[in-house]
Amino acid sequence: MPTLRALSKVSYRDFNESFFAQRRLRRHARTWSVLAFGVGAVISGEFTGWNPGLIEGGFGGLLVATLVVSVMYVAMCASLAEMASAMPFAGNAYAFGRAALGPWGGFVAGLSQNVTTILMSAVIVVQIGETLAPALSRLAGLSLPEPLLWAVLYALFAGINIYGVVLFFRVAVLLAFAAVAVLAVFWFEALPFFELHLALNTPARLGGTPWLPNGFVGIAWALPFAIWFYVAIEQVPMAAEETHEPARVLPRALLYGMLILVVAAMLTLILNSGVSPGAVGVGSAKEPLLLGFLAVLVYHIPYGVLPFLFLIGGLASFHTAIYAFGRAIYVQSRAGYLPAELSLTHRTRQTPHRAILAGTLFGYALALVIHLAPGDSAVSLVLINMSVFSALISYVLTMLSYVMLARNHPQMKRPFASPLGATGAITALLIAAAAILLLFANPVYRSGLYGCAAILLGGVVYFTLRRRYRLIRSPEETFALELEQARAVEAAASPRMVEP
Amino acid sequence: MTNNLPNSLHEILELGGVSIFLVTSIAAILASVFVRKTNMLFLGVQLILLLLSVDVSLRWSHPLFFRAVIEDFQAADRLVATALFMAVGFTLDMALMVFLWQGPLTRDSQQTFPKLLVAVVRILLYLVVILLILQFVYDKSITALATLSGAFALILGLSAQTTLGEMFAGIAIALSRPFNVGDWVKVGNLDEGRVVDMTWRLVRIENRDRNVINVPNRVVADSPIKNFSRPSGVSRISDVIYFAQSADPVVVQEILIEAIRKAKCVIAKPAPSALYRGAKDGVAEYAMRYYINDYKLKDDATENVWKSVVEHVTRANLQIELPRRQVEIWREIPPATPA
């Protein structure tokens, strides 16, 4: 169709010299900082979020789901490491999608990355508020409304993010280290209290067994909760333009980070489920780790302090979520997919303050929606599910990018090669796609996918009507255009491979 | 109905293993289809892992999933074990391909190892796998089978003596390696030519007339072989030229060496030489010796050298002579010498 072809064309607009000078980032991080950034982004998932999987799938079902999801993330991190070393741009999913799937694929991948990070920040801030508000009132007699707490939290961490990348990474290292330390204390304390029968006390439904109370279907329902153990590790390559030697540092951070997280996820899953009150209590709790702590070390730590220990994980992830959506909005704006004003960086601090502020406003609004929607109503559930769905969509797109790059651009320079190759990428793609389908089969989650589809569709319409003729040759775009050109030259040089 | 859901830690882990290896195997197949990279080895490892986990989990997974296809547990178990053995064989085959045939035995991205030996090894490998399956999966003693195959081999050997002879000669050639594909050789009294192929029955040599000589392996194995491409591609060519005895050998040698050096195809090192071989038959004999680094260029080199030599000699006002022999014919019988 000629109209469709005309609509799908993109064009670039000119820009003056100062365009990129006004959008400069500052390189600071090295391996440890980026590693802490990656682990910190995920670590709240070990504190809470995974536990309803115990109700859905039982201990055995969640264990299987976690194993499968671990394979997906390990394979994905290996593939991401390869692409991040080849394309060390802050664009992450957008950069990879742009190079492999063209401007449209890049736009959708980048948009789903935006949606994921902003939603994650909202979901986490709501979780923090639920713990912080009662803890404050108990400890200091201070009863603040939760929306006010969120405003304070958003303002504080957006402030740190805008203040400068050095402070950001310092705080990230501190929080990540503290969060892992809290978990480690829990594992050591919980080990002697572990009892298998407690982990298996989820009541079995018809035909179920203690290990799989809901049968095989339970494994599928437990999948989105297992994803909480690792979601957000994919944000690590976003630090590319603020890292020294990104081609060497990013693969290390991704793979070591993944190693730490696999260990953390397994230990948390097993030990937290196997202490009193067991899988049923932990599964339905909002603060499972807190429950675990109460069971094992109430003697060692004053009761009032416990909630604050629990908060560290949430804060670590909240801190990095703000960084992540800041960079996600920044790169899409820098390339013209979003209004170019959003990507201006602060003149002296060299952080994308406008993007961070925009994301903060969106996130706060979403948190309000989650809060103000009556009870445990559909809206809040939809938003939480949407964050999982949009993450899965961006996984499918990034892994598809990997496969297309391996197929179409084998000559591309790859300082780090994934040891799992295309097989790993396709494994992650299959598991992510299967997770989307399985989730879609469950009416409880289906609304989340509709929400994502609505946003992505809206985004595509916006891109078609307003932005596609205003693209800018940002580093990501330049790389992708050069790659296309190199391929065209190569194709012209050797019209057809002669089969021997 | 008995409840067959996995219900212990190791059954759960088996379930996880099966699901993971199922996905990775599908991914490996897709990867070898879509991303045209030969990761068949990877696929083999995946299949082994998948079948291994199916095998260990068959206790509970058979009644749940496989009963609809194969009623009998024993039969299903054997089927999985057979598939597992075959997967191991396939993986070994692919590993040999990746790490041997296409690995160290490959030069200049050309598989130098004869296809014949590869085929023999592969057939033997799968034969051993089948025998192992019969022995361990189906509990059929392979001693009888081995005896039978021995007798069979005897009959086969007698009836296919020539062909088998060729085959073993082929293996002997492959192991002793008198030449590689691409070498210039002269086998026995045959024309010299370039080896283009080595199969399980014959060696193909393309001669300078661009015809292919098919030499049976046994002939190759029994004949002396002159290899022009070994130890390096450099070969010496030698040619004789005559000048008048009056010409100064030093001057002639200088002119000849200069002329040879100017000729195309002749390499500078080792240096060409012109050997003075003495004055006989009324002329002075010189041997022109020079080296080429590709035996294919032998004729070209000879032509170029002669052109250059003739040109230089003419310019130096010398004359190329022919060996002369004075024959005296007597009209009358000479008087017999007194005894």
Coordinates of N, CA and C in Angstrom, one line a residue, chain A residues 86-234:
Chain A
A86 N 29.1 -3.8 21.8 CA 29.1 -3.3 20.4 C 28.5 -1.9 20.3
M87 N 27.5 -1.6 21.1 CA 26.8 -0.3 20.9 C 26.8 0.3 22.3
P88 N 27.9 0.9 22.8 CA 27.9 1.5 24.1 C 27.2 2.8 24.2
F89 N 25.9 2.8 23.9 CA 25.1 4.0 24.0 C 24.1 3.9 25.1
A90 N 23.7 5.1 25.6 CA 22.7 5.1 26.7 C 21.3 4.5 26.2
G91 N 21.2 4.3 24.9 CA 19.9 3.9 24.4 C 19.4 2.6 24.9
N92 N 20.3 1.7 25.1 CA 19.9 0.3 25.6 C 18.9 -0.3 24.6
A93 N 17.8 -0.7 25.0 CA 16.8 -1.4 24.2 C 16.5 -0.7 22.9
Y94 N 16.4 0.7 23.1 CA 16.1 1.5 21.9 C 17.3 1.4 20.9
A95 N 18.5 1.5 21.4 CA 19.7 1.5 20.5 C 19.7 0.2 19.7
F96 N 19.5 -0.9 20.5 CA 19.6 -2.3 19.9 C 18.5 -2.5 18.8
G97 N 17.3 -2.1 19.3 CA 16.1 -2.2 18.4 C 16.3 -1.3 17.1
R98 N 16.8 -0.1 17.3 CA 17.0 0.8 16.2 C 18.0 0.2 15.2
A99 N 19.1 -0.4 15.7 CA 20.1 -1.0 14.8 C 19.6 -2.2 14.1
A100 N 18.8 -3.0 14.7 CA 18.4 -4.3 14.2 C 17.1 -4.3 13.5
L101 N 16.2 -3.5 14.0 CA 14.8 -3.5 13.5 C 14.3 -2.2 12.8
G102 N 15.2 -1.3 12.7 CA 14.8 0.0 12.1 C 14.2 1.0 13.1
P103 N 13.8 2.2 12.6 CA 13.3 3.2 13.5 C 12.1 2.8 14.2
W104 N 11.2 2.0 13.6 CA 9.9 1.6 14.2 C 10.2 0.7 15.4
G105 N 11.0 -0.3 15.1 CA 11.4 -1.3 16.2 C 12.1 -0.6 17.3
G106 N 13.0 0.3 16.9 CA 13.7 1.1 18.0 C 12.8 1.9 18.8
F107 N 11.8 2.6 18.1 CA 10.9 3.4 18.9 C 10.0 2.6 19.9
V108 N 9.5 1.4 19.4 CA 8.6 0.6 20.3 C 9.5 0.1 21.4
A109 N 10.7 -0.4 21.1 CA 11.5 -1.0 22.2 C 11.8 0.1 23.2
G110 N 12.2 1.3 22.7 CA 12.5 2.4 23.6 C 11.3 2.8 24.4
L111 N 10.1 2.8 23.8 CA 8.9 3.3 24.5 C 8.6 2.2 25.6
S112 N 8.7 1.0 25.3 CA 8.3 0.0 26.3 C 9.3 0.0 27.5
Q113 N 10.6 0.4 27.1 CA 11.6 0.6 28.2 C 11.2 1.8 29.1
N114 N 10.7 2.9 28.4 CA 10.2 4.0 29.2 C 9.1 3.6 30.1
V115 N 8.1 2.9 29.6 CA 6.9 2.5 30.3 C 7.3 1.7 31.5
T116 N 8.2 0.7 31.2 CA 8.7 -0.2 32.3 C 9.3 0.6 33.5
T117 N 10.2 1.5 33.1 CA 11.0 2.1 34.2 C 10.1 3.1 35.0
I118 N 9.2 3.8 34.3 CA 8.4 4.8 35.0 C 7.4 4.0 35.9
L119 N 6.8 2.9 35.4 CA 5.9 2.1 36.2 C 6.5 1.5 37.3
M120 N 7.8 1.0 37.1 CA 8.5 0.3 38.2 C 8.7 1.3 39.3
S121 N 9.1 2.6 39.0 CA 9.3 3.5 40.1 C 8.0 3.8 40.8
A122 N 6.9 3.8 40.1 CA 5.6 4.1 40.8 C 5.2 2.9 41.7
V123 N 5.4 1.7 41.2 CA 5.1 0.5 42.0 C 5.9 0.4 43.2
I124 N 7.2 0.7 43.0 CA 8.2 0.6 44.2 C 7.8 1.7 45.2
V125 N 7.5 2.9 44.7 CA 7.3 3.9 45.7 C 6.0 3.6 46.5
V126 N 5.0 3.0 45.9 CA 3.8 2.6 46.6 C 4.2 1.5 47.7
Q127 N 5.0 0.6 47.3 CA 5.5 -0.4 48.2 C 6.2 0.2 49.4
I128 N 7.1 1.1 49.1 CA 7.8 1.8 50.2 C 6.9 2.5 51.1
G129 N 6.0 3.2 50.5 CA 5.0 4.0 51.3 C 4.2 3.1 52.3
E130 N 3.8 1.9 51.8 CA 3.0 1.0 52.6 C 3.8 0.6 53.9
T131 N 5.1 0.4 53.7 CA 5.9 0.0 54.9 C 6.3 1.2 55.7
L132 N 6.6 2.3 55.0 CA 7.2 3.5 55.7 C 6.2 4.2 56.6
A133 N 5.0 4.4 56.1 CA 4.0 5.2 56.8 C 3.7 4.6 58.2
P134 N 3.4 3.3 58.3 CA 3.1 2.7 59.7 C 4.4 2.7 60.5
A135 N 5.5 2.5 59.9 CA 6.8 2.4 60.7 C 7.0 3.8 61.3
L136 N 6.8 4.9 60.5 CA 7.1 6.2 61.1 C 6.1 6.5 62.2
S137 N 4.9 6.1 62.0 CA 3.9 6.5 63.0 C 4.2 5.7 64.3
R138 N 4.7 4.5 64.2 CA 5.0 3.7 65.3 C 6.2 4.2 66.1
L139 N 7.2 4.6 65.2 CA 8.5 5.0 65.8 C 8.5 6.4 66.3
A140 N 7.9 7.4 65.5 CA 8.0 8.8 65.8 C 6.7 9.4 66.1
G141 N 5.6 8.6 66.0 CA 4.3 9.2 66.2 C 3.9 10.1 65.0
L142 N 4.6 9.9 63.9 CA 4.4 10.8 62.8 C 3.4 10.1 61.9
S143 N 2.2 10.7 61.6 CA 1.4 10.0 60.7 C 1.2 10.9 59.4
L144 N 1.9 10.5 58.4 CA 1.9 11.3 57.2 C 1.1 10.5 56.1
P145 N 0.3 11.3 55.4 CA -0.4 10.6 54.3 C 0.6 10.0 53.3
E146 N 0.3 8.9 52.7 CA 1.2 8.2 51.8 C 1.6 9.1 50.6
P147 N 0.6 9.7 49.9 CA 1.0 10.5 48.8 C 2.1 11.6 49.1
L148 N 2.0 12.1 50.3 CA 3.0 13.1 50.7 C 4.4 12.4 50.8
L149 N 4.4 11.2 51.4 CA 5.7 10.5 51.5 C 6.3 10.2 50.1
W150 N 5.4 9.8 49.2 CA 5.9 9.6 47.9 C 6.5 10.8 47.3
A151 N 5.8 12.0 47.5 CA 6.3 13.2 47.0 C 7.7 13.5 47.5
V152 N 7.9 13.2 48.8 CA 9.2 13.5 49.5 C 10.2 12.5 48.8
L153 N 9.8 11.2 48.7 CA 10.8 10.3 48.2 C 11.2 10.6 46.7
Y154 N 10.2 10.9 45.9 CA 10.5 11.3 44.5 C 11.4 12.5 44.5
A155 N 11.1 13.5 45.3 CA 11.8 14.8 45.3 C 13.3 14.5 45.7
L156 N 13.4 13.7 46.8 CA 14.7 13.4 47.3 C 15.6 12.7 46.3
F157 N 15.1 11.6 45.7 CA 15.9 10.8 44.8 C 16.1 11.4 43.5
A158 N 15.0 12.1 43.0 CA 15.2 12.9 41.8 C 16.3 14.0 42.0
G159 N 16.3 14.6 43.2 CA 17.3 15.5 43.5 C 18.7 15.0 43.4
I160 N 18.9 13.8 44.0 CA 20.2 13.1 44.0 C 20.6 12.9 42.6
N161 N 19.6 12.4 41.8 CA 19.9 12.1 40.4 C 20.3 13.3 39.6
I162 N 19.7 14.4 39.9 CA 20.0 15.6 39.1 C 21.3 16.2 39.6
Y163 N 21.6 16.0 40.9 CA 22.8 16.7 41.5 C 24.0 16.3 40.8
G164 N 24.1 15.0 40.3 CA 25.3 14.6 39.6 C 25.4 13.1 39.6
V165 N 26.1 12.7 38.5 CA 26.3 11.3 38.3 C 27.2 10.7 39.4
V166 N 28.1 11.5 39.9 CA 29.0 10.9 40.9 C 28.2 10.6 42.2
L167 N 27.4 11.5 42.6 CA 26.6 11.3 43.8 C 25.7 10.1 43.6
F168 N 25.1 10.1 42.4 CA 24.2 9.0 42.1 C 24.8 7.6 42.3
F169 N 26.0 7.5 41.7 CA 26.6 6.1 41.8 C 27.1 5.8 43.2
R170 N 27.5 6.9 43.9 CA 27.9 6.6 45.3 C 26.7 6.1 46.1
V171 N 25.6 6.8 46.0 CA 24.4 6.4 46.7 C 24.0 5.0 46.3
A172 N 24.1 4.7 45.0 CA 23.6 3.4 44.5 C 24.5 2.3 45.1
V173 N 25.8 2.6 45.1 CA 26.7 1.5 45.7 C 26.4 1.3 47.1
L174 N 26.2 2.4 47.9 CA 25.8 2.3 49.3 C 24.6 1.5 49.5
L175 N 23.5 1.9 48.8 CA 22.2 1.2 49.0 C 22.3 -0.3 48.6
A176 N 22.9 -0.5 47.4 CA 23.0 -1.9 46.9 C 23.7 -2.7 47.9
F177 N 24.8 -2.2 48.4 CA 25.6 -3.0 49.4 C 24.8 -3.2 50.6
A178 N 24.2 -2.2 51.1 CA 23.3 -2.4 52.3 C 22.2 -3.4 52.1
A179 N 21.6 -3.3 50.9 CA 20.5 -4.2 50.7 C 21.0 -5.7 50.6
V180 N 22.1 -5.9 50.0 CA 22.6 -7.3 49.9 C 23.0 -7.7 51.3
A181 N 23.6 -6.8 52.1 CA 24.0 -7.1 53.5 C 22.8 -7.6 54.3
V182 N 21.7 -6.8 54.1 CA 20.4 -7.2 54.9 C 20.0 -8.6 54.5
L183 N 20.0 -8.9 53.2 CA 19.6 -10.2 52.7 C 20.6 -11.3 53.3
A184 N 21.8 -11.0 53.2 CA 22.8 -11.9 53.7 C 22.6 -12.2 55.2
V185 N 22.3 -11.2 56.0 CA 22.0 -11.4 57.4 C 20.8 -12.3 57.5
F186 N 19.8 -12.1 56.7 CA 18.6 -12.9 56.8 C 18.9 -14.3 56.5
W187 N 19.7 -14.6 55.4 CA 20.0 -16.0 55.0 C 20.7 -16.7 56.1
F188 N 21.7 -16.0 56.7 CA 22.4 -16.7 57.8 C 21.6 -17.0 59.0
E189 N 20.7 -16.0 59.3 CA 19.9 -16.2 60.5 C 18.8 -17.3 60.2
A190 N 18.3 -17.3 58.9 CA 17.2 -18.2 58.7 C 17.6 -19.6 58.5
L191 N 18.8 -19.8 58.1 CA 19.3 -21.2 57.8 C 18.9 -22.2 58.8
P192 N 19.2 -22.0 60.1 CA 18.8 -23.0 61.1 C 17.3 -23.2 61.3
F193 N 16.5 -22.2 60.9 CA 15.1 -22.2 61.1 C 14.4 -22.9 59.9
F194 N 15.1 -23.2 58.9 CA 14.4 -23.7 57.7 C 13.8 -25.0 57.9
E195 N 12.5 -25.1 57.5 CA 11.8 -26.4 57.6 C 11.0 -26.6 56.3
L196 N 11.3 -27.7 55.7 CA 10.7 -27.9 54.3 C 9.2 -28.0 54.4
H197 N 8.6 -28.5 55.5 CA 7.2 -28.7 55.5 C 6.5 -27.3 55.5
L198 N 7.2 -26.3 56.1 CA 6.6 -25.0 56.1 C 6.5 -24.4 54.7
A199 N 7.5 -24.7 53.9 CA 7.5 -24.2 52.5 C 6.4 -24.8 51.7
L200 N 6.0 -26.0 52.1 CA 5.0 -26.8 51.4 C 3.6 -26.7 51.9
N201 N 3.4 -25.7 52.8 CA 2.0 -25.7 53.4 C 1.0 -24.9 52.6
T202 N 1.2 -24.6 51.4 CA 0.2 -24.0 50.6 C -0.9 -25.1 50.4
P203 N -2.2 -24.7 50.7 CA -3.2 -25.7 50.5 C -3.4 -26.2 49.1
A204 N -3.5 -27.5 48.9 CA -3.6 -28.0 47.5 C -5.0 -27.9 47.1
R205 N -5.2 -27.5 45.8 CA -6.6 -27.5 45.3 C -6.8 -28.9 44.7
L206 N -7.9 -29.1 44.0 CA -8.3 -30.4 43.5 C -7.2 -31.0 42.6
G207 N -6.7 -32.2 42.9 CA -5.7 -32.8 42.1 C -4.3 -32.3 42.3
G208 N -4.1 -31.4 43.2 CA -2.8 -30.8 43.5 C -2.0 -31.7 44.5
T209 N -0.8 -31.4 44.6 CA 0.1 -32.0 45.6 C 0.8 -31.0 46.4
P210 N 1.4 -31.3 47.5 CA 2.1 -30.2 48.3 C 3.1 -29.4 47.5
W211 N 3.8 -30.1 46.6 CA 4.8 -29.4 45.8 C 4.2 -28.5 44.7
L212 N 3.1 -29.1 44.1 CA 2.4 -28.3 43.0 C 1.0 -28.2 43.4
P213 N 0.6 -27.3 44.3 CA -0.8 -27.3 44.8 C -1.8 -27.0 43.7
N214 N -1.4 -26.2 42.7 CA -2.3 -25.9 41.6 C -2.0 -26.7 40.3
G215 N -1.2 -27.7 40.4 CA -0.8 -28.5 39.2 C 0.1 -27.7 38.4
F216 N 0.2 -28.1 37.1 CA 1.2 -27.4 36.2 C 0.8 -26.0 35.9
V217 N -0.5 -25.7 35.9 CA -1.0 -24.4 35.6 C -0.4 -23.4 36.6
G218 N -0.2 -23.9 37.8 CA 0.3 -23.0 38.9 C 1.7 -22.4 38.5
I219 N 2.5 -23.3 37.8 CA 3.8 -22.8 37.4 C 3.7 -21.6 36.5
A220 N 2.7 -21.7 35.5 CA 2.5 -20.6 34.6 C 2.1 -19.3 35.4
W221 N 1.2 -19.5 36.3 CA 0.7 -18.3 37.1 C 1.8 -17.8 38.0
A222 N 2.8 -18.6 38.3 CA 3.8 -18.1 39.2 C 4.9 -17.3 38.4
L223 N 4.9 -17.5 37.1 CA 5.9 -16.9 36.3 C 6.1 -15.4 36.5
P224 N 5.0 -14.5 36.5 CA 5.3 -13.1 36.6 C 5.9 -12.8 38.0
F225 N 5.6 -13.6 39.0 CA 6.2 -13.3 40.3 C 7.7 -13.7 40.3
A226 N 8.0 -14.8 39.6 CA 9.4 -15.1 39.5 C 10.2 -14.1 38.8
I227 N 9.5 -13.4 37.8 CA 10.2 -12.3 37.1 C 10.7 -11.2 38.0
W228 N 9.9 -11.0 39.1 CA 10.3 -9.9 40.0 C 11.7 -10.1 40.6
F229 N 12.2 -11.4 40.7 CA 13.5 -11.6 41.2 C 14.6 -10.9 40.4
Y230 N 14.3 -10.7 39.1 CA 15.4 -10.2 38.2 C 15.0 -9.0 37.4
V231 N 13.8 -8.6 37.4 CA 13.4 -7.5 36.5 C 14.2 -6.2 36.8
A232 N 14.6 -5.5 35.8 CA 15.4 -4.3 35.9 C 16.9 -4.5 35.7
I233 N 17.4 -5.8 35.7 CA 18.8 -6.0 35.4 C 19.1 -5.5 34.0
E234 N 18.1 -5.5 33.1 CA 18.3 -5.1 31.7 C 18.6 -3.7 31.6

